[in-house]
Amino acid sequence: NAVFRGKPSHEDQELVLADLAYQSGFSMVSHPSISDQELRHNEGKRFLFAQIWARLTLSHADKMALENAARLEAVTADEFATVN
């Protein structure tokens, strides 16, 4: 909420961007057997995140930290899905 109410911390911003990267599937590859519709959907999500990412004015180190946070979120989400 802090990100959208005008008082986000750096951690809040990182969390939102990492979640967007994960939810968009930005660093993932679609399986060749998916339908054309699913592929277009996945690529649309990736494109949207890429547009946001391209407009960020972050240092290379900050972008790398966000990429690592997104990977960690993906691993954590996969582990959670496996348990539940």
C-alpha positions as a LaTeX table, in Angstrom:
\begin{tabular}{lrrr}
\hline
Residue & $x$ (\AA) & $y$ (\AA) & $z$ (\AA) \\
\hline
Asn1 & 0.00 & 0.00 & 0.00 \\
Ala2 & 2.82 & 2.42 & 0.79 \\
Val3 & 3.97 & 2.37 & $-2.83$ \\
Phe4 & 0.60 & 3.67 & $-3.99$ \\
Arg5 & 0.02 & 6.08 & $-1.13$ \\
Gly6 & 3.12 & 8.15 & $-1.85$ \\
Lys7 & 5.44 & 7.06 & 0.96 \\
Pro8 & 7.18 & 3.89 & $-0.18$ \\
Ser9 & 10.43 & 2.73 & 1.31 \\
His10 & 13.14 & 1.30 & $-0.90$ \\
Glu11 & 12.11 & $-2.13$ & 0.40 \\
Asp12 & 8.47 & $-1.47$ & $-0.57$ \\
Gln13 & 9.51 & $-0.52$ & $-4.09$ \\
Glu14 & 11.76 & $-3.55$ & $-4.42$ \\
Leu15 & 9.00 & $-5.85$ & $-3.22$ \\
Val16 & 6.48 & $-4.52$ & $-5.76$ \\
Leu17 & 8.92 & $-4.69$ & $-8.67$ \\
Ala18 & 10.09 & $-8.18$ & $-7.70$ \\
Asp19 & 6.48 & $-9.34$ & $-7.51$ \\
Leu20 & 5.69 & $-7.78$ & $-10.90$ \\
Ala21 & 8.71 & $-9.54$ & $-12.41$ \\
Tyr22 & 7.61 & $-12.85$ & $-10.93$ \\
Gln23 & 3.92 & $-12.49$ & $-11.81$ \\
Ser24 & 4.78 & $-11.48$ & $-15.39$ \\
Gly25 & 7.00 & $-14.51$ & $-15.87$ \\
Phe26 & 9.64 & $-12.11$ & $-17.12$ \\
Ser27 & 12.58 & $-14.44$ & $-16.64$ \\
Met28 & 10.72 & $-17.62$ & $-17.53$ \\
Val29 & 10.35 & $-19.50$ & $-20.80$ \\
Ser30 & 7.02 & $-20.76$ & $-22.09$ \\
His31 & 6.79 & $-24.49$ & $-22.70$ \\
Pro32 & 6.66 & $-25.30$ & $-26.42$ \\
Ser33 & 3.45 & $-27.31$ & $-26.02$ \\
Ile34 & 1.26 & $-24.42$ & $-24.81$ \\
Ser35 & $-1.49$ & $-23.07$ & $-27.03$ \\
Asp36 & $-1.09$ & $-19.96$ & $-29.16$ \\
Gln37 & $-3.50$ & $-18.15$ & $-26.85$ \\
Glu38 & $-1.46$ & $-19.01$ & $-23.75$ \\
Leu39 & 1.74 & $-17.99$ & $-25.52$ \\
Arg40 & 0.29 & $-14.61$ & $-26.50$ \\
His41 & $-0.95$ & $-14.12$ & $-22.93$ \\
Asn42 & 2.49 & $-14.96$ & $-21.46$ \\
Glu43 & 4.31 & $-12.74$ & $-23.95$ \\
Gly44 & 1.90 & $-9.88$ & $-23.24$ \\
Lys45 & 2.68 & $-10.08$ & $-19.52$ \\
Arg46 & 6.40 & $-10.13$ & $-20.24$ \\
Phe47 & 6.10 & $-7.20$ & $-22.64$ \\
Leu48 & 4.25 & $-5.10$ & $-20.07$ \\
Phe49 & 6.88 & $-5.72$ & $-17.42$ \\
Ala50 & 9.66 & $-5.03$ & $-19.95$ \\
Gln51 & 8.08 & $-1.63$ & $-20.64$ \\
Ile52 & 8.11 & $-0.79$ & $-16.92$ \\
Trp53 & 11.65 & $-2.14$ & $-16.52$ \\
Ala54 & 12.97 & $-0.09$ & $-19.44$ \\
Arg55 & 11.69 & 3.12 & $-17.89$ \\
Leu56 & 13.26 & 2.62 & $-14.48$ \\
Thr57 & 16.08 & 4.96 & $-13.64$ \\
Leu58 & 17.96 & 2.60 & $-11.37$ \\
Ser59 & 21.63 & 1.83 & $-11.18$ \\
His60 & 22.89 & $-1.43$ & $-12.63$ \\
Ala61 & 23.46 & $-2.70$ & $-9.07$ \\
Asp62 & 19.87 & $-1.89$ & $-8.07$ \\
Lys63 & 18.50 & $-3.62$ & $-11.17$ \\
Met64 & 20.61 & $-6.69$ & $-10.41$ \\
Ala65 & 19.30 & $-6.69$ & $-6.82$ \\
Leu66 & 15.72 & $-6.57$ & $-8.14$ \\
Glu67 & 16.40 & $-9.44$ & $-10.55$ \\
Asn68 & 17.79 & $-11.49$ & $-7.68$ \\
Ala69 & 14.78 & $-10.64$ & $-5.50$ \\
Ala70 & 12.43 & $-11.75$ & $-8.31$ \\
Arg71 & 14.30 & $-15.05$ & $-8.66$ \\
Leu72 & 14.10 & $-15.59$ & $-4.91$ \\
Glu73 & 10.36 & $-14.89$ & $-4.99$ \\
Ala74 & 9.92 & $-17.39$ & $-7.81$ \\
Val75 & 11.77 & $-20.09$ & $-5.87$ \\
Thr76 & 9.81 & $-19.31$ & $-2.70$ \\
Ala77 & 6.48 & $-19.37$ & $-4.58$ \\
Asp78 & 7.37 & $-22.68$ & $-6.25$ \\
Glu79 & 8.29 & $-24.19$ & $-2.89$ \\
Phe80 & 5.04 & $-22.90$ & $-1.35$ \\
Ala81 & 3.01 & $-24.36$ & $-4.23$ \\
Thr82 & 4.73 & $-27.72$ & $-3.79$ \\
Val83 & 3.93 & $-27.82$ & $-0.07$ \\
Asn84 & 0.30 & $-26.75$ & $-0.50$ \\
\hline
\end{tabular}
